[in-house]
């Protein structure tokens, strides 16, 4: 979230699209209700009439997978009717920037942007990759970007935007989305009102936007709308992802992904042979003195990270050599891991606090892949489908070689530590009780394993042992042999914050060696500071553990609570807040100011840098400080699939063709269905065997694959099992009644579900044709069912659940930028169980 | 945590009766008497944050003699102000109160048909050896193009948004020291 949960109360127009907060983030709805009580309007756009829709003043349905068409129509509407916030657009976004004259839009180029190299088929291009040379800004000979502040030049971003989205008129949008034109207009007209300078609009999205082959572009489309309406940086505004795991923000911040190290530093690539080459490749340059270009500080953060990893005994260059490197242009993400696993490319596999046998798309393939491992380790609180995969449906344990370790860990309140919520609040939590039996905190399991591995490398020969032998690991008390016996989370939190490794004078103040760094502006690129994650620098200082603070004062009046817990970066509660003021530093919204320039200082939230407002000239900086050029990206030249969003159909679609262009699906997808393992990556698009659009969703009582909810009798009783929700029209057509057991099947697998006939689903009319959509919840698995065999020493649930994972039917195809799977739209059929 | 429930009640009752009783015109003594009968009376109170979605609601955990006797929404927490959804309410059944928790390491040998309970020493010693063996066998100093890569190709990891920040940091550091490049977790799904 650019903003935070409580801030939703400051909003005037709230768009819940790609999310269902009433059901999935129930407590967030407290803040939506507070906004509504003050006069805000809630808009719900969802394929199904959800509980959030029930509470909304405006509701519009759309066919799953047509969000870009829907939002593209809104962009068209805002531009046609001049409802955008002109000063904001001109001064704070890249609308005025000129783009390469050879740049071509999909409308003029067979449905794709200029620069695509790919294979042409009857579905358009496939296996494509963009050469982005024509997506570049025009520059003068000093490297300054050419601009037209009148926004009239035909090559400027604003005019290109207008031209691109002129194709998204009401008629075509309605025929793609299935949304009646009057409902489209109701949403557009209502949300457009947030473009008034003193009004704010927020978008609340979740996996309904990310889990698509065009997921990133769904969010880009909305980001463009938020920039056009001046909704970034203000109270009650922002682009807000309602994240679904208690610490998925923190786990991402700390780099548990193949492409990033902690603090969003890049994983080194082969070819970046020296630390200097690595830093150069990742440190952007800006010729514009008014651009803060925050990532220019990259070498300070990378050097401080290496110091935390390997200490002062190891030269930075040597420490850099120890880091593993990835090949440029090669994908190492989840779907690829499972594809390689299926091809027996791995020996061992850690599923740590995860249940991929249920959470991975096309999980029949995933479960088969696990049988090809030599060994698997699963760390969890309860038995689950991953740990016990070898005795699941269709498995014969006597044929499965995999050695499996199931390690019991501590639950949230059986240990101490912090987590970061969706609003970037780092909150400290305390230990209430010891874990049951021999269960241990995850940190202690990591430690115990690391100590043993290090001991092995000390005792015996091993390949490239230095990174293991020299790793700094000063996180707790040690035994006589010098091994850490127990992890002290405070020590880790301090190392993440960072230390001065030498005495230093900064702005006339002496900081002694061995003291905690007060904030990331004090980090250095010469190895004189350590810091595990620059974004968390300032979270644990000489003043103490900031995330444990519980001061409820709110001098801002807008619910910032600066003394409660801590928010990254630097306790800033609303990101891009320099965009919440005009060029003189006066808030656009004086009733709910985030920051204000007053007597030569910023008042309010921690400003995005202390520089004076833009009107003060060269000492100032543009508001979007993490963008190299300092401006919000209406044109996004860095993405894999286009600088503007363009509607493409999902991998599996009910449509015969894309009504907007000759390009059927995104041309730059990694297509497992066309790979060597295509027999397990099946696709059935516009196929009479699978005529129904299917989507997946969550229920309040269960969480993710259900490992932490299916075993709780209260929750299992409330939501006992797999169902498929279908419209009364479809039910009548198929003769299905509520409560009957039916089969939901896709090209990849099938599962049993209880039919639930509701009026929440209504058939769509798409280009004159009736299209039905159905929905299934995600959370179930065979381990907690009554039908399976329980051995004498197996744990048995007090209340059984029914059914298996929705991922048995989902496709393993990823978004072009993120490789997040398209779990929100695919094709199925629903039939009565024989 | 400096103050237990009892002290908290004492303090607030003293403050309230001393300062506002006259102003409000009613007596809080019956409420105090009712509170005194609560099962949390002698409990130790700690605060925690809900382990489910990422709203980050505050929860109070009451324990007596190392056992959880009550969990409830933290009324002082500014996000949830004491409210919880059904999952947040059910954290009560996440700890000792749930007999289904796995309480000892389990091991499944190749081709075995059931789990065997094992010691931590057994599990960790065996795992450490397997990790070293797989790492040593699959380590690449250079890629096909001859560029330095120093990475382990035979191991992959998924995990985890269910860990605390400090654990996430340690876990990724551990994996990267081993040379893993196939490092992923829930954020990718």
PDB file of N, CA, C and O in Angstrom, chain A residues 31 246-247 251 255-256 258 308 347 350 352 354 397 402-404 413-415 418 422 427 429 434 438 452 457 461 463-464 472 475 700 708, chain B residues 52 54 77 79 87 91 95-96 101 103 106-108 120 125 132 135-136 143 149-150 154 158 160 163-167 169 173 176 183 185-186:
ATOM      1  N   UNK A  31     -12.754   0.896   8.332  1.00  0.00           N
ATOM      2  CA  UNK A  31     -12.280   2.213   7.869  1.00  0.00           C
ATOM      3  C   UNK A  31     -13.022   2.648   6.614  1.00  0.00           C
ATOM      4  O   UNK A  31     -13.203   3.834   6.377  1.00  0.00           O
ATOM      5  N   UNK A 246       0.112 -12.245   6.595  1.00  0.00           N
ATOM      6  CA  UNK A 246       0.430 -11.290   7.658  1.00  0.00           C
ATOM      7  C   UNK A 246       1.785 -10.627   7.455  1.00  0.00           C
ATOM      8  O   UNK A 246       1.978  -9.480   7.784  1.00  0.00           O
ATOM      9  N   UNK A 247       2.745 -11.375   6.891  1.00  0.00           N
ATOM     10  CA  UNK A 247       4.057 -10.741   6.696  1.00  0.00           C
ATOM     11  C   UNK A 247       4.547 -10.870   5.264  1.00  0.00           C
ATOM     12  O   UNK A 247       5.757 -10.922   5.009  1.00  0.00           O
ATOM     13  N   UNK A 251       8.316 -10.232   4.084  1.00  0.00           N
ATOM     14  CA  UNK A 251       9.096 -11.280   3.423  1.00  0.00           C
ATOM     15  C   UNK A 251       9.561 -10.813   2.040  1.00  0.00           C
ATOM     16  O   UNK A 251      10.635 -11.212   1.578  1.00  0.00           O
ATOM     17  N   UNK A 255      13.589  -9.805   0.673  1.00  0.00           N
ATOM     18  CA  UNK A 255      14.218 -10.436  -0.486  1.00  0.00           C
ATOM     19  C   UNK A 255      14.092 -11.940  -0.592  1.00  0.00           C
ATOM     20  O   UNK A 255      15.004 -12.599  -1.099  1.00  0.00           O
ATOM     21  N   UNK A 256      12.962 -12.492  -0.149  1.00  0.00           N
ATOM     22  CA  UNK A 256      12.790 -13.943  -0.316  1.00  0.00           C
ATOM     23  C   UNK A 256      12.233 -14.267  -1.704  1.00  0.00           C
ATOM     24  O   UNK A 256      11.271 -15.030  -1.856  1.00  0.00           O
ATOM     25  N   UNK A 258      13.639 -14.653  -6.053  1.00  0.00           N
ATOM     26  CA  UNK A 258      14.880 -14.902  -6.775  1.00  0.00           C
ATOM     27  C   UNK A 258      15.541 -13.640  -7.313  1.00  0.00           C
ATOM     28  O   UNK A 258      16.750 -13.559  -7.432  1.00  0.00           O
ATOM     29  N   UNK A 308      26.936  -6.466   6.422  1.00  0.00           N
ATOM     30  CA  UNK A 308      26.129  -7.240   7.363  1.00  0.00           C
ATOM     31  C   UNK A 308      26.341  -8.728   7.106  1.00  0.00           C
ATOM     32  O   UNK A 308      26.471  -9.509   8.028  1.00  0.00           O
ATOM     33  N   UNK A 347      17.649 -31.862  -6.476  1.00  0.00           N
ATOM     34  CA  UNK A 347      17.859 -32.959  -5.524  1.00  0.00           C
ATOM     35  C   UNK A 347      17.018 -32.722  -4.273  1.00  0.00           C
ATOM     36  O   UNK A 347      16.373 -33.642  -3.770  1.00  0.00           O
ATOM     37  N   UNK A 350      13.207 -27.114  -0.113  1.00  0.00           N
ATOM     38  CA  UNK A 350      12.671 -26.591   1.150  1.00  0.00           C
ATOM     39  C   UNK A 350      11.281 -26.011   0.885  1.00  0.00           C
ATOM     40  O   UNK A 350      11.136 -25.145   0.029  1.00  0.00           O
ATOM     41  N   UNK A 352       9.259 -24.128   3.256  1.00  0.00           N
ATOM     42  CA  UNK A 352       9.367 -23.615   4.622  1.00  0.00           C
ATOM     43  C   UNK A 352       8.170 -22.721   4.921  1.00  0.00           C
ATOM     44  O   UNK A 352       8.081 -21.625   4.375  1.00  0.00           O
ATOM     45  N   UNK A 354       5.137 -23.190   4.030  1.00  0.00           N
ATOM     46  CA  UNK A 354       4.328 -23.122   2.817  1.00  0.00           C
ATOM     47  C   UNK A 354       3.765 -24.484   2.487  1.00  0.00           C
ATOM     48  O   UNK A 354       4.323 -25.495   2.877  1.00  0.00           O
ATOM     49  N   UNK A 397       2.942 -44.821  -2.001  1.00  0.00           N
ATOM     50  CA  UNK A 397       4.167 -44.526  -1.248  1.00  0.00           C
ATOM     51  C   UNK A 397       5.305 -45.496  -1.571  1.00  0.00           C
ATOM     52  O   UNK A 397       6.480 -45.095  -1.573  1.00  0.00           O
ATOM     53  N   UNK A 402      11.209 -40.179  -2.416  1.00  0.00           N
ATOM     54  CA  UNK A 402      11.547 -38.943  -1.698  1.00  0.00           C
ATOM     55  C   UNK A 402      11.622 -39.132  -0.176  1.00  0.00           C
ATOM     56  O   UNK A 402      10.678 -39.618   0.450  1.00  0.00           O
ATOM     57  N   UNK A 403      12.731 -38.698   0.390  1.00  0.00           N
ATOM     58  CA  UNK A 403      12.914 -38.693   1.836  1.00  0.00           C
ATOM     59  C   UNK A 403      12.295 -37.395   2.336  1.00  0.00           C
ATOM     60  O   UNK A 403      12.601 -36.331   1.787  1.00  0.00           O
ATOM     61  N   UNK A 404      11.425 -37.468   3.345  1.00  0.00           N
ATOM     62  CA  UNK A 404      10.718 -36.244   3.761  1.00  0.00           C
ATOM     63  C   UNK A 404      10.954 -35.953   5.241  1.00  0.00           C
ATOM     64  O   UNK A 404      10.884 -36.850   6.083  1.00  0.00           O
ATOM     65  N   UNK A 413       2.454 -16.419  18.328  1.00  0.00           N
ATOM     66  CA  UNK A 413       2.622 -15.897  19.692  1.00  0.00           C
ATOM     67  C   UNK A 413       3.382 -16.869  20.602  1.00  0.00           C
ATOM     68  O   UNK A 413       3.305 -16.826  21.809  1.00  0.00           O
ATOM     69  N   UNK A 414       4.123 -17.781  19.951  1.00  0.00           N
ATOM     70  CA  UNK A 414       5.015 -18.658  20.715  1.00  0.00           C
ATOM     71  C   UNK A 414       6.476 -18.235  20.539  1.00  0.00           C
ATOM     72  O   UNK A 414       7.396 -18.988  20.844  1.00  0.00           O
ATOM     73  N   UNK A 415       6.673 -17.035  19.978  1.00  0.00           N
ATOM     74  CA  UNK A 415       8.021 -16.505  19.756  1.00  0.00           C
ATOM     75  C   UNK A 415       7.901 -14.991  19.690  1.00  0.00           C
ATOM     76  O   UNK A 415       6.802 -14.440  19.661  1.00  0.00           O
ATOM     77  N   UNK A 418       9.040  -9.276  14.716  1.00  0.00           N
ATOM     78  CA  UNK A 418       8.202  -8.265  14.080  1.00  0.00           C
ATOM     79  C   UNK A 418       7.622  -8.770  12.768  1.00  0.00           C
ATOM     80  O   UNK A 418       8.127  -9.721  12.179  1.00  0.00           O
ATOM     81  N   UNK A 422       0.208  -4.706   5.475  1.00  0.00           N
ATOM     82  CA  UNK A 422       0.052  -4.214   4.116  1.00  0.00           C
ATOM     83  C   UNK A 422       0.321  -2.712   4.025  1.00  0.00           C
ATOM     84  O   UNK A 422       0.772  -2.219   2.994  1.00  0.00           O
ATOM     85  N   UNK A 427       5.371  -4.063  13.068  1.00  0.00           N
ATOM     86  CA  UNK A 427       4.834  -4.170  14.431  1.00  0.00           C
ATOM     87  C   UNK A 427       5.516  -5.323  15.167  1.00  0.00           C
ATOM     88  O   UNK A 427       5.624  -6.424  14.624  1.00  0.00           O
ATOM     89  N   UNK A 429       5.760  -8.190  17.979  1.00  0.00           N
ATOM     90  CA  UNK A 429       4.843  -9.006  18.775  1.00  0.00           C
ATOM     91  C   UNK A 429       5.633  -9.854  19.764  1.00  0.00           C
ATOM     92  O   UNK A 429       6.801 -10.153  19.542  1.00  0.00           O
ATOM     93  N   UNK A 434       5.386 -20.972  25.411  1.00  0.00           N
ATOM     94  CA  UNK A 434       6.351 -21.811  24.692  1.00  0.00           C
ATOM     95  C   UNK A 434       5.613 -22.584  23.609  1.00  0.00           C
ATOM     96  O   UNK A 434       4.434 -22.909  23.769  1.00  0.00           O
ATOM     97  N   UNK A 438       8.203 -30.366  21.113  1.00  0.00           N
ATOM     98  CA  UNK A 438       9.566 -30.020  20.723  1.00  0.00           C
ATOM     99  C   UNK A 438       9.598 -28.953  19.621  1.00  0.00           C
ATOM    100  O   UNK A 438      10.658 -28.702  19.038  1.00  0.00           O
ATOM    101  N   UNK A 452      25.080 -26.753  11.853  1.00  0.00           N
ATOM    102  CA  UNK A 452      25.511 -28.098  11.450  1.00  0.00           C
ATOM    103  C   UNK A 452      26.205 -28.086  10.087  1.00  0.00           C
ATOM    104  O   UNK A 452      27.213 -28.761   9.883  1.00  0.00           O
ATOM    105  N   UNK A 457      31.301 -28.247   6.829  1.00  0.00           N
ATOM    106  CA  UNK A 457      32.263 -27.628   5.908  1.00  0.00           C
ATOM    107  C   UNK A 457      33.595 -27.340   6.590  1.00  0.00           C
ATOM    108  O   UNK A 457      34.625 -27.284   5.937  1.00  0.00           O
ATOM    109  N   UNK A 461      36.078 -31.525   3.391  1.00  0.00           N
ATOM    110  CA  UNK A 461      36.217 -30.733   2.168  1.00  0.00           C
ATOM    111  C   UNK A 461      34.851 -30.445   1.578  1.00  0.00           C
ATOM    112  O   UNK A 461      33.944 -31.257   1.663  1.00  0.00           O
ATOM    113  N   UNK A 463      32.771 -27.815  -1.714  1.00  0.00           N
ATOM    114  CA  UNK A 463      32.930 -26.866  -2.813  1.00  0.00           C
ATOM    115  C   UNK A 463      32.659 -25.440  -2.322  1.00  0.00           C
ATOM    116  O   UNK A 463      31.671 -25.202  -1.629  1.00  0.00           O
ATOM    117  N   UNK A 464      33.537 -24.526  -2.660  1.00  0.00           N
ATOM    118  CA  UNK A 464      33.352 -23.091  -2.421  1.00  0.00           C
ATOM    119  C   UNK A 464      32.794 -22.847  -1.012  1.00  0.00           C
ATOM    120  O   UNK A 464      31.697 -22.306  -0.825  1.00  0.00           O
ATOM    121  N   UNK A 472      28.816 -13.904   8.639  1.00  0.00           N
ATOM    122  CA  UNK A 472      28.613 -13.332   9.987  1.00  0.00           C
ATOM    123  C   UNK A 472      27.306 -13.859  10.543  1.00  0.00           C
ATOM    124  O   UNK A 472      26.277 -13.865   9.854  1.00  0.00           O
ATOM    125  N   UNK A 475      23.986 -13.530  16.236  1.00  0.00           N
ATOM    126  CA  UNK A 475      22.582 -13.267  16.559  1.00  0.00           C
ATOM    127  C   UNK A 475      22.111 -13.851  17.896  1.00  0.00           C
ATOM    128  O   UNK A 475      20.898 -13.929  18.108  1.00  0.00           O
ATOM    129  N   UNK A 700     -13.998 -15.859   4.508  1.00  0.00           N
ATOM    130  CA  UNK A 700     -13.442 -15.225   5.707  1.00  0.00           C
ATOM    131  C   UNK A 700     -12.818 -16.253   6.651  1.00  0.00           C
ATOM    132  O   UNK A 700     -11.794 -15.998   7.270  1.00  0.00           O
ATOM    133  N   UNK A 708      -3.506 -23.338   8.277  1.00  0.00           N
ATOM    134  CA  UNK A 708      -3.658 -22.692   9.587  1.00  0.00           C
ATOM    135  C   UNK A 708      -5.116 -22.395   9.933  1.00  0.00           C
ATOM    136  O   UNK A 708      -5.379 -21.636  10.860  1.00  0.00           O
TER     137      UNK A 708
ATOM    138  N   UNK B  52      -2.867 -13.952  10.282  1.00  0.00           N
ATOM    139  CA  UNK B  52      -3.548 -14.286   9.021  1.00  0.00           C
ATOM    140  C   UNK B  52      -3.321 -13.194   7.972  1.00  0.00           C
ATOM    141  O   UNK B  52      -2.228 -13.070   7.464  1.00  0.00           O
ATOM    142  N   UNK B  54      -3.021  -9.363   6.064  1.00  0.00           N
ATOM    143  CA  UNK B  54      -2.011  -8.322   6.307  1.00  0.00           C
ATOM    144  C   UNK B  54      -2.607  -7.008   6.800  1.00  0.00           C
ATOM    145  O   UNK B  54      -1.994  -5.962   6.676  1.00  0.00           O
ATOM    146  N   UNK B  77      -5.489  -1.136  20.101  1.00  0.00           N
ATOM    147  CA  UNK B  77      -4.811  -1.106  18.803  1.00  0.00           C
ATOM    148  C   UNK B  77      -5.548  -0.191  17.835  1.00  0.00           C
ATOM    149  O   UNK B  77      -6.756  -0.364  17.619  1.00  0.00           O
ATOM    150  N   UNK B  79      -5.686   0.100  14.624  1.00  0.00           N
ATOM    151  CA  UNK B  79      -6.274  -0.412  13.381  1.00  0.00           C
ATOM    152  C   UNK B  79      -7.590  -1.142  13.652  1.00  0.00           C
ATOM    153  O   UNK B  79      -8.608  -0.849  13.054  1.00  0.00           O
ATOM    154  N   UNK B  87     -11.261 -15.481  11.739  1.00  0.00           N
ATOM    155  CA  UNK B  87      -9.927 -16.104  11.812  1.00  0.00           C
ATOM    156  C   UNK B  87      -9.155 -15.550  13.007  1.00  0.00           C
ATOM    157  O   UNK B  87      -8.531 -16.301  13.757  1.00  0.00           O
ATOM    158  N   UNK B  91      -7.386 -17.592  16.717  1.00  0.00           N
ATOM    159  CA  UNK B  91      -5.975 -17.817  17.090  1.00  0.00           C
ATOM    160  C   UNK B  91      -5.902 -18.548  18.423  1.00  0.00           C
ATOM    161  O   UNK B  91      -4.890 -19.162  18.744  1.00  0.00           O
ATOM    162  N   UNK B  95      -2.523 -22.728  19.295  1.00  0.00           N
ATOM    163  CA  UNK B  95      -1.384 -23.127  20.126  1.00  0.00           C
ATOM    164  C   UNK B  95      -1.675 -24.444  20.840  1.00  0.00           C
ATOM    165  O   UNK B  95      -2.194 -25.381  20.231  1.00  0.00           O
ATOM    166  N   UNK B  96      -1.351 -24.508  22.134  1.00  0.00           N
ATOM    167  CA  UNK B  96      -1.545 -25.740  22.914  1.00  0.00           C
ATOM    168  C   UNK B  96      -2.980 -26.241  22.869  1.00  0.00           C
ATOM    169  O   UNK B  96      -3.222 -27.431  23.044  1.00  0.00           O
ATOM    170  N   UNK B 101      -1.550 -29.991  16.520  1.00  0.00           N
ATOM    171  CA  UNK B 101      -0.236 -29.422  16.224  1.00  0.00           C
ATOM    172  C   UNK B 101       0.831 -30.528  16.131  1.00  0.00           C
ATOM    173  O   UNK B 101       0.829 -31.484  16.914  1.00  0.00           O
ATOM    174  N   UNK B 103       4.231 -31.808  17.062  1.00  0.00           N
ATOM    175  CA  UNK B 103       5.027 -31.436  18.229  1.00  0.00           C
ATOM    176  C   UNK B 103       6.414 -32.070  18.246  1.00  0.00           C
ATOM    177  O   UNK B 103       7.186 -31.831  19.157  1.00  0.00           O
ATOM    178  N   UNK B 106       9.180 -35.210  12.257  1.00  0.00           N
ATOM    179  CA  UNK B 106       8.723 -36.465  11.640  1.00  0.00           C
ATOM    180  C   UNK B 106       9.614 -36.760  10.439  1.00  0.00           C
ATOM    181  O   UNK B 106      10.075 -35.846   9.753  1.00  0.00           O
ATOM    182  N   UNK B 107       9.817 -38.029  10.205  1.00  0.00           N
ATOM    183  CA  UNK B 107      10.689 -38.444   9.114  1.00  0.00           C
ATOM    184  C   UNK B 107       9.997 -39.534   8.305  1.00  0.00           C
ATOM    185  O   UNK B 107       9.421 -40.464   8.860  1.00  0.00           O
ATOM    186  N   UNK B 108      10.073 -39.398   6.995  1.00  0.00           N
ATOM    187  CA  UNK B 108       9.539 -40.435   6.113  1.00  0.00           C
ATOM    188  C   UNK B 108      10.698 -40.921   5.247  1.00  0.00           C
ATOM    189  O   UNK B 108      11.236 -40.168   4.435  1.00  0.00           O
ATOM    190  N   UNK B 120      15.315 -34.093  17.006  1.00  0.00           N
ATOM    191  CA  UNK B 120      15.873 -32.985  16.225  1.00  0.00           C
ATOM    192  C   UNK B 120      17.269 -33.345  15.725  1.00  0.00           C
ATOM    193  O   UNK B 120      17.635 -33.031  14.586  1.00  0.00           O
ATOM    194  N   UNK B 125      20.896 -33.559  11.590  1.00  0.00           N
ATOM    195  CA  UNK B 125      22.166 -34.150  11.133  1.00  0.00           C
ATOM    196  C   UNK B 125      22.009 -34.725   9.728  1.00  0.00           C
ATOM    197  O   UNK B 125      22.839 -34.522   8.856  1.00  0.00           O
ATOM    198  N   UNK B 132      24.611 -30.591   2.177  1.00  0.00           N
ATOM    199  CA  UNK B 132      26.012 -30.450   1.735  1.00  0.00           C
ATOM    200  C   UNK B 132      26.266 -31.280   0.480  1.00  0.00           C
ATOM    201  O   UNK B 132      26.877 -30.814  -0.490  1.00  0.00           O
ATOM    202  N   UNK B 135      24.514 -29.677  -2.478  1.00  0.00           N
ATOM    203  CA  UNK B 135      25.186 -28.425  -2.834  1.00  0.00           C
ATOM    204  C   UNK B 135      26.504 -28.713  -3.546  1.00  0.00           C
ATOM    205  O   UNK B 135      26.783 -28.173  -4.626  1.00  0.00           O
ATOM    206  N   UNK B 136      27.306 -29.565  -2.958  1.00  0.00           N
ATOM    207  CA  UNK B 136      28.618 -29.854  -3.552  1.00  0.00           C
ATOM    208  C   UNK B 136      28.478 -30.456  -4.953  1.00  0.00           C
ATOM    209  O   UNK B 136      29.264 -30.165  -5.852  1.00  0.00           O
ATOM    210  N   UNK B 143      28.943 -20.171 -15.444  1.00  0.00           N
ATOM    211  CA  UNK B 143      27.831 -20.612 -16.288  1.00  0.00           C
ATOM    212  C   UNK B 143      28.354 -21.052 -17.663  1.00  0.00           C
ATOM    213  O   UNK B 143      29.576 -21.062 -17.911  1.00  0.00           O
ATOM    214  N   UNK B 149      29.432 -17.356 -11.514  1.00  0.00           N
ATOM    215  CA  UNK B 149      28.070 -17.381 -10.980  1.00  0.00           C
ATOM    216  C   UNK B 149      27.989 -17.898  -9.536  1.00  0.00           C
ATOM    217  O   UNK B 149      27.087 -17.510  -8.795  1.00  0.00           O
ATOM    218  N   UNK B 150      28.897 -18.753  -9.133  1.00  0.00           N
ATOM    219  CA  UNK B 150      28.969 -19.248  -7.754  1.00  0.00           C
ATOM    220  C   UNK B 150      27.608 -19.586  -7.156  1.00  0.00           C
ATOM    221  O   UNK B 150      27.181 -19.007  -6.172  1.00  0.00           O
ATOM    222  N   UNK B 154      21.054 -27.398  -7.607  1.00  0.00           N
ATOM    223  CA  UNK B 154      20.287 -28.593  -7.264  1.00  0.00           C
ATOM    224  C   UNK B 154      19.346 -28.429  -6.089  1.00  0.00           C
ATOM    225  O   UNK B 154      18.722 -29.388  -5.648  1.00  0.00           O
ATOM    226  N   UNK B 158      11.044 -22.598  -1.187  1.00  0.00           N
ATOM    227  CA  UNK B 158       9.860 -21.747  -1.107  1.00  0.00           C
ATOM    228  C   UNK B 158       9.646 -21.419   0.361  1.00  0.00           C
ATOM    229  O   UNK B 158       9.622 -22.306   1.190  1.00  0.00           O
ATOM    230  N   UNK B 160       9.282 -17.590   3.305  1.00  0.00           N
ATOM    231  CA  UNK B 160       7.905 -17.742   3.723  1.00  0.00           C
ATOM    232  C   UNK B 160       7.386 -16.432   4.302  1.00  0.00           C
ATOM    233  O   UNK B 160       8.080 -15.770   5.085  1.00  0.00           O
ATOM    234  N   UNK B 163       6.797 -16.210   8.212  1.00  0.00           N
ATOM    235  CA  UNK B 163       7.866 -15.977   9.188  1.00  0.00           C
ATOM    236  C   UNK B 163       7.881 -14.512   9.625  1.00  0.00           C
ATOM    237  O   UNK B 163       7.416 -13.637   8.916  1.00  0.00           O
ATOM    238  N   UNK B 164       8.486 -14.256  10.778  1.00  0.00           N
ATOM    239  CA  UNK B 164       8.713 -12.883  11.222  1.00  0.00           C
ATOM    240  C   UNK B 164       9.785 -12.247  10.330  1.00  0.00           C
ATOM    241  O   UNK B 164      10.576 -12.943   9.690  1.00  0.00           O
ATOM    242  N   UNK B 165       9.850 -10.918  10.355  1.00  0.00           N
ATOM    243  CA  UNK B 165      10.863 -10.216   9.552  1.00  0.00           C
ATOM    244  C   UNK B 165      12.269 -10.731   9.826  1.00  0.00           C
ATOM    245  O   UNK B 165      13.052 -10.964   8.909  1.00  0.00           O
ATOM    246  N   UNK B 166      12.578 -10.886  11.099  1.00  0.00           N
ATOM    247  CA  UNK B 166      13.940 -11.264  11.471  1.00  0.00           C
ATOM    248  C   UNK B 166      14.248 -12.674  10.943  1.00  0.00           C
ATOM    249  O   UNK B 166      15.377 -12.961  10.545  1.00  0.00           O
ATOM    250  N   UNK B 167      13.226 -13.524  10.932  1.00  0.00           N
ATOM    251  CA  UNK B 167      13.399 -14.885  10.427  1.00  0.00           C
ATOM    252  C   UNK B 167      13.545 -14.895   8.906  1.00  0.00           C
ATOM    253  O   UNK B 167      14.340 -15.655   8.359  1.00  0.00           O
ATOM    254  N   UNK B 169      14.807 -12.531   7.160  1.00  0.00           N
ATOM    255  CA  UNK B 169      16.144 -12.035   6.876  1.00  0.00           C
ATOM    256  C   UNK B 169      17.180 -13.147   7.060  1.00  0.00           C
ATOM    257  O   UNK B 169      18.021 -13.404   6.190  1.00  0.00           O
ATOM    258  N   UNK B 173      19.447 -15.096   4.138  1.00  0.00           N
ATOM    259  CA  UNK B 173      20.907 -14.991   4.273  1.00  0.00           C
ATOM    260  C   UNK B 173      21.532 -16.392   4.260  1.00  0.00           C
ATOM    261  O   UNK B 173      22.541 -16.632   3.601  1.00  0.00           O
ATOM    262  N   UNK B 176      21.313 -17.804   0.689  1.00  0.00           N
ATOM    263  CA  UNK B 176      22.258 -17.176  -0.249  1.00  0.00           C
ATOM    264  C   UNK B 176      23.687 -17.566   0.065  1.00  0.00           C
ATOM    265  O   UNK B 176      24.514 -17.684  -0.841  1.00  0.00           O
ATOM    266  N   UNK B 183      15.091 -19.119  -5.058  1.00  0.00           N
ATOM    267  CA  UNK B 183      14.555 -18.691  -3.769  1.00  0.00           C
ATOM    268  C   UNK B 183      13.241 -17.959  -4.053  1.00  0.00           C
ATOM    269  O   UNK B 183      13.240 -16.923  -4.708  1.00  0.00           O
ATOM    270  N   UNK B 185       8.779 -17.387  -2.711  1.00  0.00           N
ATOM    271  CA  UNK B 185       7.784 -17.564  -1.643  1.00  0.00           C
ATOM    272  C   UNK B 185       6.414 -17.064  -2.070  1.00  0.00           C
ATOM    273  O   UNK B 185       6.220 -16.702  -3.229  1.00  0.00           O
ATOM    274  N   UNK B 186       5.501 -17.018  -1.115  1.00  0.00           N
ATOM    275  CA  UNK B 186       4.082 -16.730  -1.378  1.00  0.00           C
ATOM    276  C   UNK B 186       3.840 -15.466  -2.209  1.00  0.00           C
ATOM    277  O   UNK B 186       2.810 -15.359  -2.862  1.00  0.00           O
TER     278      UNK B 186
END
